Protein backbone atom coordinates (compact mmCIF):
# COMPACT_ATOMS: atom_id res chain seq x y z
CA UNK A 1 0.00 0.00 0.00
CA UNK A 2 1.33 3.38 -1.02
CA UNK A 3 0.25 6.31 1.10
CA UNK A 4 0.44 9.62 -0.74
CA UNK A 5 2.29 12.36 1.06
CA UNK A 6 0.47 15.66 1.02
CA UNK A 7 2.32 18.80 1.92
CA UNK A 8 0.19 20.43 4.65
CA UNK A 9 0.92 23.91 3.31
CA UNK A 10 -0.25 22.95 -0.20
CA UNK A 11 -3.34 21.25 1.22
CA UNK A 12 -4.22 24.35 3.28
CA UNK A 13 -3.65 26.58 0.25
CA UNK A 14 -5.87 24.34 -1.87
CA UNK A 15 -8.73 24.49 0.64
CA UNK A 16 -8.33 28.25 0.98
CA UNK A 17 -8.38 28.62 -2.80
CA UNK A 18 -11.44 26.37 -3.15
CA UNK A 19 -13.30 28.27 -0.42
CA UNK A 20 -12.38 31.60 -2.00
CA UNK A 21 -13.61 30.42 -5.42
CA UNK A 22 -16.88 29.17 -3.90
CA UNK A 23 -17.43 32.56 -2.28
CA UNK A 24 -16.40 34.58 -5.33
CA UNK A 25 -18.63 32.78 -7.84
CA UNK A 26 -21.85 34.26 -6.40
CA UNK A 27 -20.22 37.71 -6.57
CA UNK A 28 -19.43 37.10 -10.24
CA UNK A 29 -23.11 36.23 -10.81
CA UNK A 30 -24.13 39.34 -8.86
CA UNK A 31 -21.87 41.62 -10.90
CA UNK A 32 -23.14 40.25 -14.21
CA UNK A 33 -26.77 39.34 -13.58
CA UNK A 34 -27.81 40.54 -10.11
CA UNK A 35 -31.32 41.98 -9.91
CA UNK A 36 -30.05 44.71 -7.55
CA UNK A 37 -26.93 46.47 -8.80
CA UNK A 38 -26.71 49.41 -6.39
CA UNK A 39 -27.23 48.38 -2.77
CA UNK A 40 -27.02 52.00 -1.58
CA UNK A 41 -30.13 52.92 -3.55
CA UNK A 42 -32.17 49.74 -4.00
CA UNK A 43 -31.80 48.01 -0.60
CA UNK A 44 -33.66 49.46 2.39
CA UNK A 45 -34.61 48.24 5.85
CA UNK A 46 -37.25 49.05 8.43
CA UNK A 47 -34.65 48.94 11.21
CA UNK A 48 -31.90 51.49 11.79
CA UNK A 49 -28.39 50.46 10.80
CA UNK A 50 -25.81 49.91 13.49
CA UNK A 51 -23.06 52.54 13.66
CA UNK A 52 -20.60 52.26 10.81
CA UNK A 53 -22.73 50.00 8.60
CA UNK A 54 -24.83 50.73 5.53
CA UNK A 55 -26.73 48.72 2.93
CA UNK A 56 -24.00 49.77 0.47
CA UNK A 57 -21.81 47.03 1.92
CA UNK A 58 -24.18 44.27 0.81
CA UNK A 59 -22.80 44.19 -2.74
CA UNK A 60 -19.16 45.15 -2.30
CA UNK A 61 -17.60 41.70 -2.72
CA UNK A 62 -15.95 41.86 0.70
CA UNK A 63 -16.73 39.35 3.39
CA UNK A 64 -15.26 41.46 6.15
CA UNK A 65 -17.70 44.37 5.77
CA UNK A 66 -21.34 44.01 6.75
CA UNK A 67 -24.72 45.59 7.25
CA UNK A 68 -26.13 45.23 10.77
CA UNK A 69 -29.52 46.31 12.08
CA UNK A 70 -29.80 47.70 15.61
CA UNK A 71 -31.07 45.31 18.30
CA UNK A 72 -34.39 46.28 19.95
CA UNK A 73 -34.74 49.39 17.77
CA UNK A 74 -38.26 48.47 16.61
CA UNK A 75 -40.83 45.93 17.82
CA UNK A 76 -41.51 44.12 14.52
CA UNK A 77 -39.09 41.74 12.77
CA UNK A 78 -36.29 43.46 10.88
CA UNK A 79 -36.28 43.16 7.10
CA UNK A 80 -34.22 43.93 4.05
CA UNK A 81 -36.20 45.18 1.08
CA UNK A 82 -35.05 45.05 -2.54
CA UNK A 83 -36.42 47.45 -5.13
CA UNK A 84 -35.90 45.83 -8.53
CA UNK A 85 -35.74 49.22 -10.29
CA UNK A 86 -39.02 48.78 -12.19
CA UNK A 87 -38.24 45.24 -13.34
CA UNK A 88 -40.46 42.29 -12.46
CA UNK A 89 -39.28 38.88 -11.34
CA UNK A 90 -41.16 35.56 -11.27
CA UNK A 91 -38.24 33.25 -10.50
CA UNK A 92 -35.18 34.09 -8.45
CA UNK A 93 -32.60 32.94 -5.94
CA UNK A 94 -31.05 34.83 -3.06
CA UNK A 95 -27.60 34.49 -1.56
CA UNK A 96 -26.51 35.50 1.93
CA UNK A 97 -22.95 35.57 3.17
CA UNK A 98 -22.18 35.99 6.86
CA UNK A 99 -19.43 38.27 8.10
CA UNK A 100 -16.24 36.27 8.69
CA UNK A 101 -15.47 38.25 11.83
CA UNK A 102 -18.86 37.82 13.55
CA UNK A 103 -20.76 34.73 14.63
CA UNK A 104 -23.96 36.47 15.73
CA UNK A 105 -26.97 37.82 13.87
CA UNK A 106 -26.99 35.23 11.07
CA UNK A 107 -30.52 34.96 9.62
CA UNK A 108 -31.86 31.43 10.08
CA UNK A 109 -35.59 31.90 9.43
CA UNK A 110 -36.68 34.29 6.68
CA UNK A 111 -40.11 35.08 5.23
CA UNK A 112 -39.98 36.30 1.63
CA UNK A 113 -42.63 38.74 0.42
CA UNK A 114 -43.37 40.40 -2.93
CA UNK A 115 -45.03 43.66 -3.95
CA UNK A 116 -45.63 45.75 -7.04
CA UNK A 117 -46.13 49.09 -5.30
CA UNK A 118 -43.56 48.79 -2.51
CA UNK A 119 -46.25 49.18 0.16
CA UNK A 120 -48.58 46.15 0.09
CA UNK A 121 -46.70 42.86 0.34
CA UNK A 122 -47.83 39.26 -0.20
CA UNK A 123 -46.01 36.32 1.35
CA UNK A 124 -44.19 34.17 -1.20
CA UNK A 125 -42.49 31.60 1.03
CA UNK A 126 -40.63 30.86 4.27
CA UNK A 127 -36.98 29.82 4.15
CA UNK A 128 -34.77 28.08 6.72
CA UNK A 129 -31.19 29.08 5.88
CA UNK A 130 -29.16 26.64 8.02
CA UNK A 131 -26.82 29.54 8.80
CA UNK A 132 -26.48 28.45 12.42
CA UNK A 133 -23.35 26.57 11.36
CA UNK A 134 -22.76 27.74 7.79
CA UNK A 135 -21.14 30.96 6.60
CA UNK A 136 -23.32 31.34 3.51
CA UNK A 137 -26.68 30.31 2.12
CA UNK A 138 -27.79 30.00 -1.50
CA UNK A 139 -31.57 29.57 -1.71
CA UNK A 140 -33.49 27.07 -3.76
CA UNK A 141 -35.33 28.52 -6.75
CA UNK A 142 -38.19 30.73 -5.57
CA UNK A 143 -41.16 31.01 -7.94
CA UNK A 144 -43.92 33.60 -7.61
CA UNK A 145 -46.22 35.90 -9.51
CA UNK A 146 -44.46 38.92 -11.00
CA UNK A 147 -43.18 41.37 -8.37
CA UNK A 148 -41.10 44.57 -8.54
CA UNK A 149 -40.17 44.67 -4.84
CA UNK A 150 -39.00 41.83 -2.61
CA UNK A 151 -38.87 41.86 1.17
CA UNK A 152 -36.77 39.45 3.22
CA UNK A 153 -38.11 39.50 6.77
CA UNK A 154 -35.76 37.96 9.32
CA UNK A 155 -37.90 36.05 11.85
CA UNK A 156 -34.97 34.67 13.83
CA UNK A 157 -31.19 34.78 13.98
CA UNK A 158 -28.66 32.29 15.34
CA UNK A 159 -27.59 34.52 18.27
CA UNK A 160 -29.56 37.54 19.45
CA UNK A 161 -33.13 38.74 19.30
CA UNK A 162 -33.99 40.55 16.05
CA UNK A 163 -30.91 42.29 14.74
CA UNK A 164 -29.19 40.66 11.79
CA UNK A 165 -25.73 41.00 10.34
CA UNK A 166 -25.15 40.23 6.66
CA UNK A 167 -21.89 40.64 4.77
CA UNK A 168 -23.25 40.10 1.26
CA UNK A 169 -26.83 39.77 -0.04
CA UNK A 170 -27.65 39.09 -3.69
CA UNK A 171 -30.94 38.62 -5.51
CA UNK A 172 -30.18 36.57 -8.62
CA UNK A 173 -32.41 35.75 -11.59
CA UNK A 174 -33.30 32.27 -12.71
CA UNK A 175 -31.64 31.65 -16.04
CA UNK A 176 -32.34 28.43 -17.93
CA UNK A 177 -29.23 28.89 -20.05
Coordinates of C-alpha atoms in Angstrom, one line a residue:
X1 CA 0.0 0.0 0.0
X2 CA 1.3 3.4 -1.0
X3 CA 0.2 6.3 1.1
X4 CA 0.4 9.6 -0.7
X5 CA 2.3 12.4 1.1
X6 CA 0.5 15.7 1.0
X7 CA 2.3 18.8 1.9
X8 CA 0.2 20.4 4.7
X9 CA 0.9 23.9 3.3
X10 CA -0.3 22.9 -0.2
X11 CA -3.3 21.3 1.2
X12 CA -4.2 24.3 3.3
X13 CA -3.7 26.6 0.3
X14 CA -5.9 24.3 -1.9
X15 CA -8.7 24.5 0.6
X16 CA -8.3 28.3 1.0
X17 CA -8.4 28.6 -2.8
X18 CA -11.4 26.4 -3.2
X19 CA -13.3 28.3 -0.4
X20 CA -12.4 31.6 -2.0
X21 CA -13.6 30.4 -5.4
X22 CA -16.9 29.2 -3.9
X23 CA -17.4 32.6 -2.3
X24 CA -16.4 34.6 -5.3
X25 CA -18.6 32.8 -7.8
X26 CA -21.9 34.3 -6.4
X27 CA -20.2 37.7 -6.6
X28 CA -19.4 37.1 -10.2
X29 CA -23.1 36.2 -10.8
X30 CA -24.1 39.3 -8.9
X31 CA -21.9 41.6 -10.9
X32 CA -23.1 40.2 -14.2
X33 CA -26.8 39.3 -13.6
X34 CA -27.8 40.5 -10.1
X35 CA -31.3 42.0 -9.9
X36 CA -30.1 44.7 -7.5
X37 CA -26.9 46.5 -8.8
X38 CA -26.7 49.4 -6.4
X39 CA -27.2 48.4 -2.8
X40 CA -27.0 52.0 -1.6
X41 CA -30.1 52.9 -3.6
X42 CA -32.2 49.7 -4.0
X43 CA -31.8 48.0 -0.6
X44 CA -33.7 49.5 2.4
X45 CA -34.6 48.2 5.9
X46 CA -37.3 49.1 8.4
X47 CA -34.6 48.9 11.2
X48 CA -31.9 51.5 11.8
X49 CA -28.4 50.5 10.8
X50 CA -25.8 49.9 13.5
X51 CA -23.1 52.5 13.7
X52 CA -20.6 52.3 10.8
X53 CA -22.7 50.0 8.6
X54 CA -24.8 50.7 5.5
X55 CA -26.7 48.7 2.9
X56 CA -24.0 49.8 0.5
X57 CA -21.8 47.0 1.9
X58 CA -24.2 44.3 0.8
X59 CA -22.8 44.2 -2.7
X60 CA -19.2 45.1 -2.3
X61 CA -17.6 41.7 -2.7
X62 CA -15.9 41.9 0.7
X63 CA -16.7 39.3 3.4
X64 CA -15.3 41.5 6.2
X65 CA -17.7 44.4 5.8
X66 CA -21.3 44.0 6.7
X67 CA -24.7 45.6 7.3
X68 CA -26.1 45.2 10.8
X69 CA -29.5 46.3 12.1
X70 CA -29.8 47.7 15.6
X71 CA -31.1 45.3 18.3
X72 CA -34.4 46.3 20.0
X73 CA -34.7 49.4 17.8
X74 CA -38.3 48.5 16.6
X75 CA -40.8 45.9 17.8
X76 CA -41.5 44.1 14.5
X77 CA -39.1 41.7 12.8
X78 CA -36.3 43.5 10.9
X79 CA -36.3 43.2 7.1
X80 CA -34.2 43.9 4.1
X81 CA -36.2 45.2 1.1
X82 CA -35.1 45.1 -2.5
X83 CA -36.4 47.5 -5.1
X84 CA -35.9 45.8 -8.5
X85 CA -35.7 49.2 -10.3
X86 CA -39.0 48.8 -12.2
X87 CA -38.2 45.2 -13.3
X88 CA -40.5 42.3 -12.5
X89 CA -39.3 38.9 -11.3
X90 CA -41.2 35.6 -11.3
X91 CA -38.2 33.3 -10.5
X92 CA -35.2 34.1 -8.5
X93 CA -32.6 32.9 -5.9
X94 CA -31.1 34.8 -3.1
X95 CA -27.6 34.5 -1.6
X96 CA -26.5 35.5 1.9
X97 CA -22.9 35.6 3.2
X98 CA -22.2 36.0 6.9
X99 CA -19.4 38.3 8.1
X100 CA -16.2 36.3 8.7
X101 CA -15.5 38.3 11.8
X102 CA -18.9 37.8 13.5
X103 CA -20.8 34.7 14.6
X104 CA -24.0 36.5 15.7
X105 CA -27.0 37.8 13.9
X106 CA -27.0 35.2 11.1
X107 CA -30.5 35.0 9.6
X108 CA -31.9 31.4 10.1
X109 CA -35.6 31.9 9.4
X110 CA -36.7 34.3 6.7
X111 CA -40.1 35.1 5.2
X112 CA -40.0 36.3 1.6
X113 CA -42.6 38.7 0.4
X114 CA -43.4 40.4 -2.9
X115 CA -45.0 43.7 -3.9
X116 CA -45.6 45.7 -7.0
X117 CA -46.1 49.1 -5.3
X118 CA -43.6 48.8 -2.5
X119 CA -46.3 49.2 0.2
X120 CA -48.6 46.2 0.1
X121 CA -46.7 42.9 0.3
X122 CA -47.8 39.3 -0.2
X123 CA -46.0 36.3 1.4
X124 CA -44.2 34.2 -1.2
X125 CA -42.5 31.6 1.0
X126 CA -40.6 30.9 4.3
X127 CA -37.0 29.8 4.2
X128 CA -34.8 28.1 6.7
X129 CA -31.2 29.1 5.9
X130 CA -29.2 26.6 8.0
X131 CA -26.8 29.5 8.8
X132 CA -26.5 28.4 12.4
X133 CA -23.3 26.6 11.4
X134 CA -22.8 27.7 7.8
X135 CA -21.1 31.0 6.6
X136 CA -23.3 31.3 3.5
X137 CA -26.7 30.3 2.1
X138 CA -27.8 30.0 -1.5
X139 CA -31.6 29.6 -1.7
X140 CA -33.5 27.1 -3.8
X141 CA -35.3 28.5 -6.7
X142 CA -38.2 30.7 -5.6
X143 CA -41.2 31.0 -7.9
X144 CA -43.9 33.6 -7.6
X145 CA -46.2 35.9 -9.5
X146 CA -44.5 38.9 -11.0
X147 CA -43.2 41.4 -8.4
X148 CA -41.1 44.6 -8.5
X149 CA -40.2 44.7 -4.8
X150 CA -39.0 41.8 -2.6
X151 CA -38.9 41.9 1.2
X152 CA -36.8 39.5 3.2
X153 CA -38.1 39.5 6.8
X154 CA -35.8 38.0 9.3
X155 CA -37.9 36.1 11.9
X156 CA -35.0 34.7 13.8
X157 CA -31.2 34.8 14.0
X158 CA -28.7 32.3 15.3
X159 CA -27.6 34.5 18.3
X160 CA -29.6 37.5 19.4
X161 CA -33.1 38.7 19.3
X162 CA -34.0 40.5 16.1
X163 CA -30.9 42.3 14.7
X164 CA -29.2 40.7 11.8
X165 CA -25.7 41.0 10.3
X166 CA -25.1 40.2 6.7
X167 CA -21.9 40.6 4.8
X168 CA -23.3 40.1 1.3
X169 CA -26.8 39.8 0.0
X170 CA -27.6 39.1 -3.7
X171 CA -30.9 38.6 -5.5
X172 CA -30.2 36.6 -8.6
X173 CA -32.4 35.8 -11.6
X174 CA -33.3 32.3 -12.7
X175 CA -31.6 31.6 -16.0
X176 CA -32.3 28.4 -17.9
X177 CA -29.2 28.9 -20.1

